[in-house]
Short mmCIF file of C-alpha atoms in Angstrom, two decimals:
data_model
loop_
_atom_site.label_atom_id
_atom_site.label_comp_id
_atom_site.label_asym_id
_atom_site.label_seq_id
_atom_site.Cartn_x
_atom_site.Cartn_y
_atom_site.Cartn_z
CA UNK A 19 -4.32 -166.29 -30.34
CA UNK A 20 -4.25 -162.36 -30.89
CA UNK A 21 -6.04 -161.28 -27.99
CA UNK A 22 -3.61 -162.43 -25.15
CA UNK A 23 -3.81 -160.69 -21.46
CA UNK A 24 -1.00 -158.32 -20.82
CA UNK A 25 0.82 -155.77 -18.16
CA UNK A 26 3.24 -153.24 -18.60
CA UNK A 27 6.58 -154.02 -17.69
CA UNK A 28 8.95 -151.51 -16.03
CA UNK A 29 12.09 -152.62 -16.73
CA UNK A 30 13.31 -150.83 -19.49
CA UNK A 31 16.45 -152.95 -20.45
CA UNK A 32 14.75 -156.38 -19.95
CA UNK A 33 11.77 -154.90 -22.84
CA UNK A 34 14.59 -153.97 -25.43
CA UNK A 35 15.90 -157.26 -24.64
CA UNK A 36 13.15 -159.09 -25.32
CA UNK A 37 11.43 -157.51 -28.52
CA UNK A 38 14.73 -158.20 -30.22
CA UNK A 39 14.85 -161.96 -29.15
CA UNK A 40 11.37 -162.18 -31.08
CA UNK A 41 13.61 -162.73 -33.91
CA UNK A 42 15.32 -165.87 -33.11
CA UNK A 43 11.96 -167.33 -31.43
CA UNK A 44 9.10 -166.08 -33.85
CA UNK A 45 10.34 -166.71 -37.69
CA UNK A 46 10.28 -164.35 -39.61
CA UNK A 47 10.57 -161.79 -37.68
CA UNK A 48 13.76 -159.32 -37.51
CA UNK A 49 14.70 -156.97 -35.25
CA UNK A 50 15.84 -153.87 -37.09
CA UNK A 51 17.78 -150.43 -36.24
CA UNK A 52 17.58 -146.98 -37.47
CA UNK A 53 20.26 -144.32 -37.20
CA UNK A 54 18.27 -141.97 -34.09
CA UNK A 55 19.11 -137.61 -34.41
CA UNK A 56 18.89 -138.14 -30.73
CA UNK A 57 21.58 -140.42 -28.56
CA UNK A 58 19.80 -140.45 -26.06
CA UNK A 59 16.76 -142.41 -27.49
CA UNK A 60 16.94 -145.72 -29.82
CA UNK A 61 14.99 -145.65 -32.96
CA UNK A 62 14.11 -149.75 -33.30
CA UNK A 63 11.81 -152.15 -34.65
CA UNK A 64 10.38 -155.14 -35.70
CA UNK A 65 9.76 -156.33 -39.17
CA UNK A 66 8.80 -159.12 -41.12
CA UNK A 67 10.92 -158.65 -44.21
CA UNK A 68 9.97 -161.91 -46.21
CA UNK A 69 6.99 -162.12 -48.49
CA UNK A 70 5.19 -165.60 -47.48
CA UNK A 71 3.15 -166.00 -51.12
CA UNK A 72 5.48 -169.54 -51.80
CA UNK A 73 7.17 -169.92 -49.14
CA UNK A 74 9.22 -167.63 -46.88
CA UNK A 75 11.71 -165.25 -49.29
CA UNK A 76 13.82 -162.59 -48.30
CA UNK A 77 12.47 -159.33 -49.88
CA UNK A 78 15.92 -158.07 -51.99
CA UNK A 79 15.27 -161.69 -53.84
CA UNK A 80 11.33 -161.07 -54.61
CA UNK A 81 11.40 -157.18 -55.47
CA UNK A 82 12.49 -157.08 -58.71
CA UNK A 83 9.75 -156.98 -60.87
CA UNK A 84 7.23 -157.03 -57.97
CA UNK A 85 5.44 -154.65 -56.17
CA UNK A 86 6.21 -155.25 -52.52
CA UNK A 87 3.58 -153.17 -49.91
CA UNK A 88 5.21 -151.87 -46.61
CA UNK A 89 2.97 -151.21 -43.54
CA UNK A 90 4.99 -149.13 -40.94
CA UNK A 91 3.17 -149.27 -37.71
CA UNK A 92 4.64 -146.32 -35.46
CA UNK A 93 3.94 -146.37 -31.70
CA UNK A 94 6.44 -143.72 -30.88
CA UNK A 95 8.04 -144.36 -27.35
CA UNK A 96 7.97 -147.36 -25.26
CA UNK A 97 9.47 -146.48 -22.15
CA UNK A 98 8.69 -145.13 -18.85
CA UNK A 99 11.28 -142.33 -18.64
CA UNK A 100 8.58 -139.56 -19.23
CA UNK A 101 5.51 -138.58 -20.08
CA UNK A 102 4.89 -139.30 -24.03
CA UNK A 103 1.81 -140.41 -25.96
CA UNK A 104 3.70 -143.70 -26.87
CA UNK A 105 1.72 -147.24 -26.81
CA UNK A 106 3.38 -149.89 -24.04
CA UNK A 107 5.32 -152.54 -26.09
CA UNK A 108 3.58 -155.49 -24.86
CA UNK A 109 0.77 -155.05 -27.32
CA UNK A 110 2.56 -154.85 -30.47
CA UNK A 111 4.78 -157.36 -29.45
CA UNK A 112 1.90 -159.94 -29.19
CA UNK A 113 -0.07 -158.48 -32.36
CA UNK A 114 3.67 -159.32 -34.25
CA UNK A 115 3.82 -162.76 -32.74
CA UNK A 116 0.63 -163.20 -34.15
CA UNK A 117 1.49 -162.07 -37.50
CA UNK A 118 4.40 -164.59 -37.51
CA UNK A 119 2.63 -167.10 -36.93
CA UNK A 120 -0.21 -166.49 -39.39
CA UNK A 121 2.71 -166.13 -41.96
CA UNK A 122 4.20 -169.26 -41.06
CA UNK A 123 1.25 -171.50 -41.17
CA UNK A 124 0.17 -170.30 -43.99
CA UNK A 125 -3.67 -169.45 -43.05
CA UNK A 126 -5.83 -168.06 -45.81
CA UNK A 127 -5.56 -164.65 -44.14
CA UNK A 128 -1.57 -164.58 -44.51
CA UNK A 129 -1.56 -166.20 -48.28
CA UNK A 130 -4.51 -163.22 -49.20
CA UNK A 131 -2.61 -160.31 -47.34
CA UNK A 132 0.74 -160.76 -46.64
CA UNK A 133 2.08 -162.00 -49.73
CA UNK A 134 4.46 -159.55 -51.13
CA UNK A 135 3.56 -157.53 -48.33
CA UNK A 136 6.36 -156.31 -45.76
CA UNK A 137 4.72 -155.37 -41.74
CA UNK A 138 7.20 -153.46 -39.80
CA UNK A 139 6.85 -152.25 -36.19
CA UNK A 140 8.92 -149.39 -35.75
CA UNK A 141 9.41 -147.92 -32.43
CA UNK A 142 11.73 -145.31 -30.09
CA UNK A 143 13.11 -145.66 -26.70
CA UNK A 144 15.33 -143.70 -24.13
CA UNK A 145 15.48 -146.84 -21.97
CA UNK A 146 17.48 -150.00 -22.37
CA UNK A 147 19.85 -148.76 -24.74
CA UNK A 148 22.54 -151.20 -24.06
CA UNK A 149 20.47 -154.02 -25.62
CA UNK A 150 20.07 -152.07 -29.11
CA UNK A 151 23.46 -152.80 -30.43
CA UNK A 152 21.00 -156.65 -30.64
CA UNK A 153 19.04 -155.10 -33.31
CA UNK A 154 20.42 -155.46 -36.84
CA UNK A 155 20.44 -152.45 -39.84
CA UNK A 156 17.03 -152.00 -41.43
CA UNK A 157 18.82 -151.73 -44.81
CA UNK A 158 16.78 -154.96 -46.56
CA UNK A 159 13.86 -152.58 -46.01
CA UNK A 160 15.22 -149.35 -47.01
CA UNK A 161 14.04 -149.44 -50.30
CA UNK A 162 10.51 -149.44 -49.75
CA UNK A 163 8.21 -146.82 -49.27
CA UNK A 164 6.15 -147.42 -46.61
CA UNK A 165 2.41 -146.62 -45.33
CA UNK A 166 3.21 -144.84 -42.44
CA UNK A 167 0.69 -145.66 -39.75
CA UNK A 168 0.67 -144.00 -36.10
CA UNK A 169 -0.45 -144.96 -32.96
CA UNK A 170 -0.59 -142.81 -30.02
CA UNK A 171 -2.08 -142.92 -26.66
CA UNK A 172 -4.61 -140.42 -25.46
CA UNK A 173 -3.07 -138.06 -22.45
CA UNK A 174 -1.44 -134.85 -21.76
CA UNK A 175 1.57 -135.42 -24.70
CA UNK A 176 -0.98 -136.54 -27.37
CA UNK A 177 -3.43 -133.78 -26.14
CA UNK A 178 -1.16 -130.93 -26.35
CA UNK A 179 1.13 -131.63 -28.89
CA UNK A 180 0.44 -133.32 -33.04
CA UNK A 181 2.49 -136.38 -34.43
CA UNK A 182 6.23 -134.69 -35.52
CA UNK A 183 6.31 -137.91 -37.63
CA UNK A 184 4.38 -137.48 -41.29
CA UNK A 185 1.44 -140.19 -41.59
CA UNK A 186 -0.99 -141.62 -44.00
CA UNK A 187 -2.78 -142.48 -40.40
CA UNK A 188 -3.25 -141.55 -37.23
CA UNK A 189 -4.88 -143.73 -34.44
CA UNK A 190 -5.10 -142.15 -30.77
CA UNK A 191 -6.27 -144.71 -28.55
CA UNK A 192 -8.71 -143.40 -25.51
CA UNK A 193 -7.68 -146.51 -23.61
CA UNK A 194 -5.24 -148.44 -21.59
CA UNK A 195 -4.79 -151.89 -19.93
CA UNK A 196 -6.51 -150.61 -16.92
CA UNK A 197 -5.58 -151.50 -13.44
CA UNK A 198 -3.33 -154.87 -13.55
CA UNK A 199 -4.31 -155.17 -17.32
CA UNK A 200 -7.52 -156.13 -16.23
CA UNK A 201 -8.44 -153.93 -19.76
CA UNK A 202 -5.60 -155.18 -21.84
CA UNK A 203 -7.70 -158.24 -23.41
CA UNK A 204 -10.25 -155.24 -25.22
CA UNK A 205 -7.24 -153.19 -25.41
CA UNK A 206 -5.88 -156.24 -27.75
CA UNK A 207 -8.78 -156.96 -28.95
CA UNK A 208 -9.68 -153.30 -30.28
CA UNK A 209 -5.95 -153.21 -31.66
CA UNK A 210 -5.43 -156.13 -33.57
CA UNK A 211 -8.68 -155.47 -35.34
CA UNK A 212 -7.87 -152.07 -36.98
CA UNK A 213 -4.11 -152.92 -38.07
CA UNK A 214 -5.88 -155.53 -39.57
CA UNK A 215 -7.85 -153.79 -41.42
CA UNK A 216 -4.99 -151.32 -41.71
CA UNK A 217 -2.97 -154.42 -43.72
CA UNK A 218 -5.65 -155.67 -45.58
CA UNK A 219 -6.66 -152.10 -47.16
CA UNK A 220 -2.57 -152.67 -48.62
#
């Protein structure tokens, strides 16, 4: 179910749209907000903000007393507006779809690694901005103090320029989805392995 075939799609409004309608359709997902320096870009995400150990819990009720991990997966910016060394959404959308669902069914995988532990996908965009006022305040998550993984795409901007963002990791990725995503399956594939591991090292 992770490795799903995938193309880009250009319309910037119809992506924000969509990630934060993973929400309603993919429990338990949540489509979050950040206050953005810039107004003219969106600082978003996705996050699932319930450990899964017992049962789905929201992650105010479980932290006291616990130690709740945070993964922050950054993919910096997922539109088309310019060049950037963003990843396209579509990938991280499905490798979050996935994670939902592991979560919800229960599968050894999610009851050894994602109880108590808190995945968010955080990500910016100067395109579809009317459709962020969808995305609710990432206060539940505030508290934590995140991993801080980042994923960039190898090109001109990641070539000539470093992360601004601080990171425990940095992944540049030498490949794309190729021509009509005919490379997106061992795009996926290559993907959803390493923020595996990335979530099972805590």
């Amino acid at each position: 179910d992770h490795v799903q075939y995938w193309n880009r799609w250009d319309d910037g409004n119809v992506v924000v749209r969509d990630i934060s309608d993973l929400a309603r359709r993919y429990a338990p997902l949540q489509a979050v907000r950040w206050a953005s320096p810039d107004a003219r870009r969106a600082h978003l995400g996705i996050t699932m903000a319930h450990t899964c150990g017992t049962g789905f819990q929201p992650v105010n009720e479980v932290s006291r007393g616990k130690t709740i991990h945070h993964t922050m997966i950054r993919t910096g910016r997922i539109d088309n507006v310019d060049v950037h060394d963003g990843l396209p959404p579509e990938p991280m959308t499905i490798f979050m779809k996935w994670l939902a669902r592991e979560a919800r069914e229960q599968t050894a995988w999610a009851r050894r690694h994602l109880a108590d532990h808190v995945v968010t996908w955080q990500f910016d965009t100067a395109d579809g901005l009317k459709y962020a006022a969808n995305y609710d305040s990432a206060e539940p998550i505030a508290h934590l103090t995140p991993k801080m993984v980042r994923l960039r795409m190898r090109g001109p901007a990641a070539d000539t320029k470093p992360a601004a963002e601080e990171a425990d990791e940095v992944l540049t990725l030498s490949e794309d989805e190729g021509l009509y995503g005919d490379g997106s399956l061992a795009f996926q594939k290559a993907l959803t392995h390493y923020l595996r591991r990335v979530i099972e090292r805590g």
